[in-house]
Coordinates of C-alpha atoms and ligand atoms in Angstrom, one line a residue:
X1 CA 156.1 15.0 88.0
X2 CA 158.4 12.0 88.4
X3 CA 156.3 9.6 86.3
X4 CA 153.9 10.5 83.5
X5 CA 150.7 8.5 83.8
X6 CA 149.7 7.0 80.4
X7 CA 147.3 4.4 79.2
X8 CA 149.0 1.6 77.4
X9 CA 147.2 -0.7 74.9
X10 CA 148.5 -4.2 75.7
X11 CA 146.0 -6.3 73.8
X12 CA 147.9 -9.1 72.0
X13 CA 151.2 -7.5 72.9
X14 CA 154.0 -9.7 74.2
X15 CA 154.8 -9.1 77.8
X16 CA 157.3 -11.1 79.9
X17 CA 156.9 -11.8 83.6
X18 CA 159.8 -13.3 85.5
X19 CA 158.4 -15.0 88.7
X20 CA 155.2 -16.8 89.5
X21 CA 154.6 -16.1 93.2
X22 CA 151.7 -14.3 94.9
X23 CA 152.9 -10.8 93.8
X24 CA 153.6 -12.0 90.3
X25 CA 150.0 -13.4 90.2
X26 CA 148.6 -10.0 91.1
X27 CA 150.5 -8.4 88.2
X28 CA 149.6 -11.2 85.9
X29 CA 145.9 -10.6 86.6
X30 CA 146.2 -7.0 85.5
X31 CA 148.2 -7.8 82.4
X32 CA 145.8 -10.6 81.3
X33 CA 142.9 -8.3 82.1
X34 CA 144.4 -5.9 79.6
X35 CA 144.7 -8.6 77.0
X36 CA 148.5 -9.0 77.0
X37 CA 150.1 -12.1 75.5
X38 CA 151.9 -13.2 78.6
X39 CA 155.0 -15.3 78.9
X40 CA 156.0 -16.4 82.4
X41 CA 159.4 -17.6 83.3
X42 CA 159.7 -19.3 86.8
X43 CA 160.7 -22.7 88.1
X44 CA 157.6 -23.0 90.2
X45 CA 154.1 -21.6 90.3
X46 CA 152.2 -20.4 93.3
X47 CA 148.7 -21.9 93.7
X48 CA 147.1 -18.5 92.9
X49 CA 149.1 -18.4 89.7
X50 CA 148.1 -21.9 88.8
X51 CA 144.5 -21.0 89.1
X52 CA 145.1 -18.0 86.8
X53 CA 146.9 -20.1 84.3
X54 CA 144.0 -22.5 84.1
X55 CA 141.5 -19.8 83.1
X56 CA 143.8 -17.7 80.8
X57 CA 146.1 -18.3 77.9
X58 CA 149.7 -17.8 78.9
X59 CA 153.0 -19.4 78.1
X60 CA 154.9 -20.8 81.0
X61 CA 158.6 -21.7 80.9
X62 CA 159.3 -23.9 84.0
X63 CA 162.8 -22.8 84.6
X64 CA 165.0 -20.0 86.0
X65 CA 165.4 -16.8 84.0
X66 CA 168.1 -16.9 81.4
X67 CA 169.6 -13.9 79.5
X68 CA 167.8 -13.6 76.2
X69 CA 164.3 -14.3 77.7
X70 CA 163.2 -10.8 77.1
X71 CA 163.6 -10.7 73.3
X72 CA 160.6 -9.2 71.5
X73 CA 158.8 -8.2 74.7
X74 CA 157.3 -4.7 74.9
X75 CA 157.2 -4.7 78.7
X76 CA 158.9 -6.7 81.4
X77 CA 158.1 -7.3 85.0
X78 CA 160.4 -9.0 87.5
X79 CA 158.8 -10.4 90.6
X80 CA 161.2 -13.0 92.0
X81 CA 162.4 -13.2 95.6
X82 CA 166.0 -13.3 94.2
X83 CA 167.6 -9.9 94.1
X84 CA 170.3 -11.0 91.7
X85 CA 167.8 -12.4 89.2
X86 CA 165.8 -9.2 89.5
X87 CA 168.9 -7.1 88.9
X88 CA 169.9 -9.2 85.9
X89 CA 166.4 -8.9 84.4
X90 CA 166.5 -5.1 84.9
X91 CA 169.9 -4.9 83.2
X92 CA 168.8 -6.9 80.2
X93 CA 165.6 -4.9 79.8
X94 CA 167.5 -1.6 80.0
X95 CA 170.0 -2.8 77.4
X96 CA 167.2 -3.7 75.1
X97 CA 165.3 -0.5 75.8
X98 CA 162.2 -2.3 77.1
X99 CA 160.2 -0.6 79.9
X100 CA 160.8 -2.7 83.1
X101 CA 159.3 -2.9 86.5
X102 CA 161.0 -4.8 89.3
X103 CA 158.5 -5.3 92.1
X104 CA 159.3 -3.5 95.3
X105 CA 162.5 -2.0 93.9
X106 CA 161.8 1.6 92.9
X107 CA 165.3 2.1 91.7
X108 CA 164.9 -0.8 89.2
X109 CA 161.7 0.5 87.6
X110 CA 161.4 2.5 84.5
X111 CA 157.6 2.4 85.0
X112 CA 155.4 1.7 88.0
X113 CA 151.9 0.3 88.4
X114 CA 149.4 2.8 89.7
X115 CA 146.5 1.9 92.0
X116 CA 143.5 1.5 89.6
X117 CA 139.9 2.2 89.8
X118 CA 138.4 0.1 87.1
X119 CA 135.1 1.2 85.5
X120 CA 136.3 0.0 82.1
X121 CA 136.3 1.6 79.6
X122 CA 136.7 4.3 82.2
X123 CA 139.8 3.8 84.4
X124 CA 141.4 6.0 87.0
X125 CA 145.1 5.5 87.8
X126 CA 146.5 6.9 91.1
X127 CA 150.2 7.0 91.9
X128 CA 152.3 8.6 94.5
X129 CA 155.4 8.0 92.3
X130 CA 156.4 5.4 94.9
X131 CA 156.4 7.9 97.7
X132 CA 153.5 6.4 99.6
X133 CA 151.6 3.4 98.1
X134 CA 149.3 3.6 101.2
X135 CA 148.3 7.2 100.4
X136 CA 147.6 6.2 96.8
X137 CA 145.4 3.3 98.0
X138 CA 143.6 5.6 100.4
X139 CA 142.9 8.0 97.5
X140 CA 141.8 5.1 95.4
X141 CA 139.2 4.0 98.0
X142 CA 137.8 7.5 98.1
X143 CA 137.5 7.6 94.3
X144 CA 136.0 4.1 94.4
X145 CA 133.3 5.4 96.6
X146 CA 132.6 8.4 94.4
X147 CA 132.1 6.4 91.2
X148 CA 129.1 4.2 91.0
X149 CA 129.7 0.9 89.3
X150 CA 127.4 1.9 86.5
X151 CA 129.9 4.7 85.6
X152 CA 131.2 2.0 83.3
X153 CA 127.8 1.9 81.6
X154 CA 127.9 5.6 80.9
X155 CA 131.4 5.2 79.4
X156 CA 130.1 2.3 77.2
X157 CA 127.1 4.3 76.2
X158 CA 129.3 7.2 75.2
X159 CA 131.5 4.9 73.1
X160 CA 128.5 3.5 71.4
X161 CA 127.1 6.9 70.4
X162 CA 130.3 8.7 69.9
X163 CA 130.0 9.2 66.1
X164 CA 126.4 10.3 66.3
X165 CA 127.2 12.9 68.9
X166 CA 130.2 14.1 67.1
X167 CA 128.1 14.6 64.0
X168 CA 125.6 16.7 65.8
X169 CA 128.0 19.6 66.6
X170 CA 129.7 21.7 64.1
X171 CA 132.6 23.0 66.2
X172 CA 134.7 21.5 69.0
X173 CA 133.0 23.7 71.5
X174 CA 129.5 22.7 70.4
X175 CA 130.4 19.0 70.5
X176 CA 131.8 19.4 74.0
X177 CA 128.6 21.2 75.2
X178 CA 126.5 18.3 73.9
X179 CA 128.8 15.8 75.6
X180 CA 128.5 17.7 78.9
X181 CA 124.8 17.7 78.6
X182 CA 124.9 13.9 78.1
X183 CA 127.3 13.2 80.9
X184 CA 125.9 15.7 83.5
X185 CA 122.2 15.5 82.5
X186 CA 119.3 13.1 82.4
X187 CA 120.8 10.8 79.9
X188 CA 123.5 9.7 82.3
X189 CA 121.0 9.5 85.2
X190 CA 118.9 7.1 83.1
X191 CA 121.9 4.9 82.5
X192 CA 122.7 4.9 86.2
X193 CA 119.1 3.7 86.7
X194 CA 119.7 0.9 84.3
X195 CA 117.2 2.4 81.8
X196 CA 119.0 2.2 78.5
X197 CA 116.0 2.6 76.2
X198 CA 114.9 5.7 78.0
X199 CA 118.5 7.0 77.8
X200 CA 118.6 6.4 74.1
X201 CA 115.3 8.3 73.7
X202 CA 116.7 11.2 75.9
X203 CA 119.8 11.4 73.8
X204 CA 117.8 11.6 70.6
X205 CA 115.7 14.5 72.1
X206 CA 118.9 16.2 73.2
X207 CA 120.5 16.0 69.8
X208 CA 117.3 17.3 68.2
X209 CA 116.9 20.3 70.6
X210 CA 120.6 21.1 70.0
X211 CA 119.7 22.1 66.5
X212 CA 118.2 25.3 67.9
X213 CA 121.0 27.8 68.4
X214 CA 123.1 27.5 71.7
X215 CA 123.2 30.4 74.1
X216 CA 126.1 31.1 76.3
X217 CA 126.0 31.5 80.1
X218 CA 127.9 33.3 82.8
X219 CA 128.9 31.9 86.1
X220 CA 129.9 34.5 88.7
X221 CA 131.9 32.3 91.0
X222 CA 133.3 33.1 94.5
X223 CA 136.6 31.3 94.5
X224 CA 137.2 31.8 98.3
X225 CA 140.2 33.4 100.0
X226 CA 143.0 31.3 98.5
X227 CA 143.1 27.8 99.9
X228 CA 141.6 25.8 96.9
X229 CA 139.9 23.4 99.4
X230 CA 137.7 26.3 100.5
X231 CA 136.0 26.4 97.1
X232 CA 132.4 25.0 97.0
X233 CA 131.6 21.9 95.0
X234 CA 129.4 24.0 92.8
X235 CA 132.2 26.5 92.2
X236 CA 134.4 23.7 91.0
X237 CA 131.7 22.1 88.9
X238 CA 130.8 25.3 87.0
X239 CA 134.5 26.3 86.7
X240 CA 135.1 23.0 84.9
X241 CA 132.3 23.6 82.5
X242 CA 133.5 27.0 81.4
X243 CA 135.0 27.6 78.0
X244 CA 136.5 30.9 79.1
X245 CA 137.7 31.9 82.6
X246 CA 138.1 35.6 83.6
X247 CA 140.1 35.9 86.8
X248 CA 141.7 38.6 88.8
X249 CA 144.7 39.0 91.0
X250 CA 143.1 37.7 94.2
X251 CA 142.3 34.3 92.7
X252 CA 144.9 31.7 93.5
X253 CA 146.6 30.4 90.3
X254 CA 146.1 26.8 91.6
X255 CA 142.3 27.5 91.4
X256 CA 142.5 29.0 87.9
X257 CA 144.4 25.8 86.9
X258 CA 141.4 23.7 87.9
X259 CA 139.6 25.0 84.8
X260 CA 139.6 22.7 81.8
X261 CA 143.0 22.7 80.2
X262 CA 141.6 23.9 76.9
X263 CA 139.6 26.7 78.4
X264 CA 140.8 30.2 77.6
X265 CA 142.1 32.0 80.7
X266 CA 141.9 35.7 80.7
X267 CA 143.6 37.8 83.4
X268 CA 141.6 41.0 84.0
X269 CA 143.4 42.6 86.9
X270 CA 143.1 44.3 89.3
X271 CA 145.7 45.6 91.7
X272 CA 145.1 48.8 93.6
X273 CA 147.1 50.8 91.2
X274 CA 146.8 48.6 88.1
X275 CA 143.3 48.5 86.7
X276 CA 144.3 46.1 83.9
X277 CA 140.9 45.9 82.4
X278 CA 138.5 48.6 83.5
X279 CA 135.3 47.4 85.3
X280 CA 133.0 48.6 82.5
X281 CA 135.0 46.7 80.0
X282 CA 134.8 43.5 82.1
X283 CA 131.0 43.9 82.3
X284 CA 130.8 44.2 78.5
X285 CA 133.2 41.4 77.9
X286 CA 131.0 39.0 79.9
X287 CA 128.1 40.0 77.7
X288 CA 130.0 39.7 74.5
X289 CA 131.6 36.3 75.3
X290 CA 128.3 34.8 76.4
X291 CA 126.5 36.1 73.3
X292 CA 129.1 34.3 71.2
X293 CA 127.8 31.1 72.8
X294 CA 130.5 30.6 75.4
X295 CA 130.2 29.4 79.0
X296 CA 132.0 32.1 80.9
X297 CA 133.3 31.7 84.4
X298 CA 134.0 34.9 86.1
X299 CA 136.2 34.0 89.1
X300 CA 136.3 36.4 92.0
X301 CA 138.3 36.2 95.2
X302 CA 136.2 35.5 98.3
X303 CA 132.5 36.1 97.7
X304 CA 131.4 37.9 94.6
X305 CA 128.9 40.0 96.6
X306 CA 131.2 41.2 99.3
X307 CA 133.3 44.1 98.1
X308 CA 133.6 42.3 94.8
X309 CA 131.6 44.4 92.5
X310 CA 129.7 41.3 91.6
X311 CA 126.4 43.2 91.5
X312 CA 127.8 45.5 88.8
X313 CA 129.1 42.6 86.7
X314 CA 125.7 40.9 86.5
X315 CA 123.6 44.0 86.0
X316 CA 124.4 44.2 82.3
X317 CA 123.9 40.5 81.9
X318 CA 120.4 40.8 83.5
X319 CA 119.6 43.7 81.1
X320 CA 120.7 41.7 78.1
X321 CA 118.8 38.6 79.3
X322 CA 121.9 36.4 79.4
X323 CA 121.5 33.5 81.7
X324 CA 123.8 33.7 84.7
X325 CA 124.4 32.1 88.1
X326 CA 126.1 33.5 91.2
X327 CA 128.0 31.1 93.4
X328 CA 128.8 32.3 96.9
X329 CA 132.3 32.0 98.1
X330 CA 133.9 32.1 101.5
X331 CA 134.7 35.7 102.1
X332 CA 138.1 36.8 103.3
X333 CA 136.5 38.1 106.6
X334 CA 135.2 34.6 107.5
X335 CA 138.2 32.8 106.2
X336 CA 140.9 35.0 107.8
X337 CA 139.1 34.9 111.1
X338 CA 138.8 31.1 111.2
X339 CA 142.4 30.6 110.1
X340 CA 143.7 33.0 112.7
X341 CA 141.6 31.6 115.5
X342 CA 139.5 34.7 115.9
X343 CA 135.8 33.9 116.3
X344 CA 134.0 36.9 114.7
X345 CA 131.2 36.6 117.3
X346 CA 131.5 35.1 120.8
X347 CA 128.9 35.0 123.6
X348 CA 131.3 36.8 126.0
X349 CA 132.9 39.4 123.7
X350 CA 131.0 40.2 120.5
X351 CA 127.3 40.1 119.6
X352 CA 127.7 41.5 116.1
X353 CA 130.1 41.9 113.3
X354 CA 130.5 44.6 110.7
X355 CA 132.3 44.2 107.3
X356 CA 133.7 47.6 106.4
X357 CA 135.7 48.8 103.3
X358 CA 139.0 50.4 104.2
X359 CA 139.6 51.5 100.7
X360 CA 140.6 55.1 100.7
X361 CA 139.7 57.7 98.0
X362 CA 142.0 60.7 97.9
X363 CA 143.5 59.6 101.2
X364 CA 140.1 59.7 102.9
X365 CA 137.6 57.3 104.3
X366 CA 133.9 58.3 104.3
X367 CA 132.4 56.4 107.2
X368 CA 130.1 57.3 110.1
X369 CA 132.7 56.5 112.6
X370 CA 130.3 57.2 115.5
X371 CA 128.5 53.9 114.5
X372 CA 131.7 51.9 115.0
X373 CA 132.1 52.4 118.7
X374 CA 130.4 49.4 120.2
X375 CA 132.7 47.4 122.4
X376 CA 130.7 44.3 121.6
X377 CA 130.9 44.5 117.8
X378 CA 133.8 43.1 115.8
X379 CA 134.9 45.3 112.9
X380 CA 136.4 43.7 109.8
X381 CA 138.1 46.0 107.4
X382 CA 138.8 44.9 103.8
X383 CA 141.3 46.7 101.6
X384 CA 142.5 48.5 104.7
X385 CA 146.2 48.2 104.6
X386 CA 146.9 51.5 103.0
X387 CA 144.3 53.3 105.1
X388 CA 145.3 51.6 108.4
X389 CA 146.7 54.8 110.0
X390 CA 143.4 56.6 109.2
X391 CA 141.3 53.8 110.5
X392 CA 143.2 53.7 113.8
X393 CA 143.2 57.5 114.1
X394 CA 139.5 57.9 113.4
X395 CA 138.4 55.1 115.7
X396 CA 140.5 56.5 118.6
X397 CA 139.4 60.1 117.8
X398 CA 135.7 59.0 118.0
X399 CA 136.2 57.3 121.3
X400 CA 137.4 53.7 121.0
X401 CA 140.1 53.0 123.6
X402 CA 143.7 53.0 122.2
X403 CA 144.2 49.5 123.7
X404 CA 141.4 47.9 121.6
X405 CA 142.9 44.8 120.1
X406 CA 143.7 44.7 116.3
X407 CA 144.7 41.8 114.1
X408 CA 146.2 41.9 110.7
X409 CA 145.9 38.7 108.7
X410 CA 148.1 38.7 105.6
X411 CA 147.5 36.1 102.8
X412 CA 144.9 34.3 104.9
X413 CA 144.5 30.6 104.3
X414 CA 147.6 30.3 102.2
X415 CA 150.8 28.6 103.4
X416 CA 152.5 32.0 103.7
X417 CA 149.7 33.4 106.0
X418 CA 150.9 35.8 108.7
X419 CA 149.2 37.1 111.7
X420 CA 150.1 40.4 113.4
X421 CA 148.4 41.5 116.5
X422 CA 148.5 44.7 118.5
X423 CA 146.2 47.5 119.5
X424 CA 144.7 50.6 117.8
X425 CA 147.6 52.4 119.4
X426 CA 150.5 50.1 118.5
X427 CA 149.5 48.4 115.2
X428 CA 150.9 51.2 113.0
X429 CA 154.4 50.9 114.3
X430 CA 154.1 47.1 114.1
X431 CA 153.2 47.4 110.5
X432 CA 156.3 49.5 109.8
X433 CA 158.6 46.8 111.1
X434 CA 156.7 43.8 109.7
X435 CA 155.5 45.5 106.4
X436 CA 152.6 43.1 105.5
X437 CA 151.6 43.1 101.9
X438 CA 148.2 42.9 100.2
X439 CA 145.9 41.1 100.6
X440 CA 145.6 41.8 104.3
X441 CA 142.5 41.8 106.4
X442 CA 142.1 43.8 109.6
X443 CA 140.0 42.7 112.5
X444 CA 139.3 45.0 115.4
X445 CA 137.7 44.0 118.7
X446 CA 138.0 42.0 121.9
X447 CA 137.7 38.7 120.0
X448 CA 141.2 39.3 118.6
X449 CA 142.7 38.4 122.0
X450 CA 141.4 34.9 121.6
X451 CA 143.9 34.3 118.8
X452 CA 146.6 33.7 121.5
X453 CA 144.8 30.6 122.6
X454 CA 142.9 29.5 119.5
X455 CA 145.5 30.0 116.7
X456 CA 146.0 26.8 114.8
X457 CA 146.9 27.4 111.2
X458 CA 150.6 27.8 110.4
X459 CA 151.4 28.3 114.1
X460 CA 154.4 25.9 114.0
Ligands
LIG1 N1 135.3 39.6 97.4 C1 136.4 39.5 98.3 C2 136.9 40.8 98.8 C3 137.6 41.7 97.8 S1 138.2 43.1 98.4 C4 136.0 38.6 99.5 O1 134.8 38.3 99.7 O2 136.9 38.2 100.2 C5 139.9 42.7 98.6 C6 140.3 42.6 100.0 O3 139.9 41.4 100.6 C7 141.8 42.7 100.3 O4 142.2 44.0 100.3 C8 141.9 42.1 101.6 O5 141.5 43.0 102.6 C9 140.8 41.0 101.6 N2 141.3 39.7 101.3 C10 141.0 38.9 100.2 N3 141.7 37.8 100.2 C11 142.4 37.8 101.4 C12 143.3 36.9 102.0 N4 143.6 35.7 101.4 N5 143.9 37.3 103.1 C13 143.6 38.5 103.7 N6 142.8 39.3 103.2 C14 142.2 39.0 102.0

């Protein structure tokens, strides 16, 4: 991070602005909006500036900047067309230890102005650290569109009732739960509909009902194959509600980091050979944590119900009558196929697709191989890297031609994704030279040939 975003209280604080042109007027508008006590030094004022000066209280010295003008200021902005003046202002501010911003001169800034979405008291600041103001503005316009104007009313309502809500919860966690119910629930919706009285009533009911003991909840969340953008909105929303996050190896750390900062994050494995926390213990842990009143997010790679043991994890919850939700995720089979340019079905080449486990037990795979012989069915093997030689051997032994196309997609959807293609006959030797690592997905069938033409991700 090149710049740390902070929110500065400027009310009644002395700020000096050197310059009174159009750009200076824009800065002055922000500073006055934040209640700063503004002193402006400039020989002349732009008409926009004059209009501003008529409606706000500010001190104007109608002259050039002179050393000593910055005394007592807590912040300085230089916005003159004269580079020498700007540099002199910068030098004086630096020597006095005052934060300074010289407009359009990134090297002469100890702080920069972000793009702002203003729903005061809620504000959103967006900055590209000077790398691309246009990008920052584009992000701002997206956020503008996401936040209804009345978001400001929700923030005002929250401020008004802060003490009452704080008093209603005994612990930090409880208070946060109440807040989340206010912000995500009917109270906020009523405010957005401009129905304050009804919102007050709903809040009173919420605080009353909270007195009955809170129950925890479990969210079994499919986090997708790796690329954080492939999470669903719901996955993100529930992840951010969680007090505790249980995640395993397949889940991208960037996704785990999207949880609340104060949420406990618990790594529970598991690699092929490292079952950090045994499955039974995970199942029990979910129950225990929820019974203590926590909201628990169980993050799973891909989809929880595709080779994810998601069914086992919620069985105990169902038995113990603990509320839970299951959020589907994009499974590796779908994701790897898309990111490799391999349509799993295609009118000309494949009419069906089969997801198969390639996980070996004692060096063996128990499948009815004779069911895997259709030329028009795509086979997708999960966990098949170790068992790849067996898979190829069995398929050929049962009658699939040795020249059947095979693709290996390593770390699908991540920047380091790799695609290896070959045939049932050749892929093993290819693997020896390229030595792909887990997680790798295997796709078998005619559709693999399309990757030559349809590859798009990470293909240079
Ligand atoms: N529930 C998960 C699958 C878990 S099994 C899902 O729906 O995707 C683990 C296997 O998934 C790995 O051995 C690998 O074959 C596959 N896999 C998961 N993420 C992958 C990725 N990013 N790239 C390639 N394969 C992946």
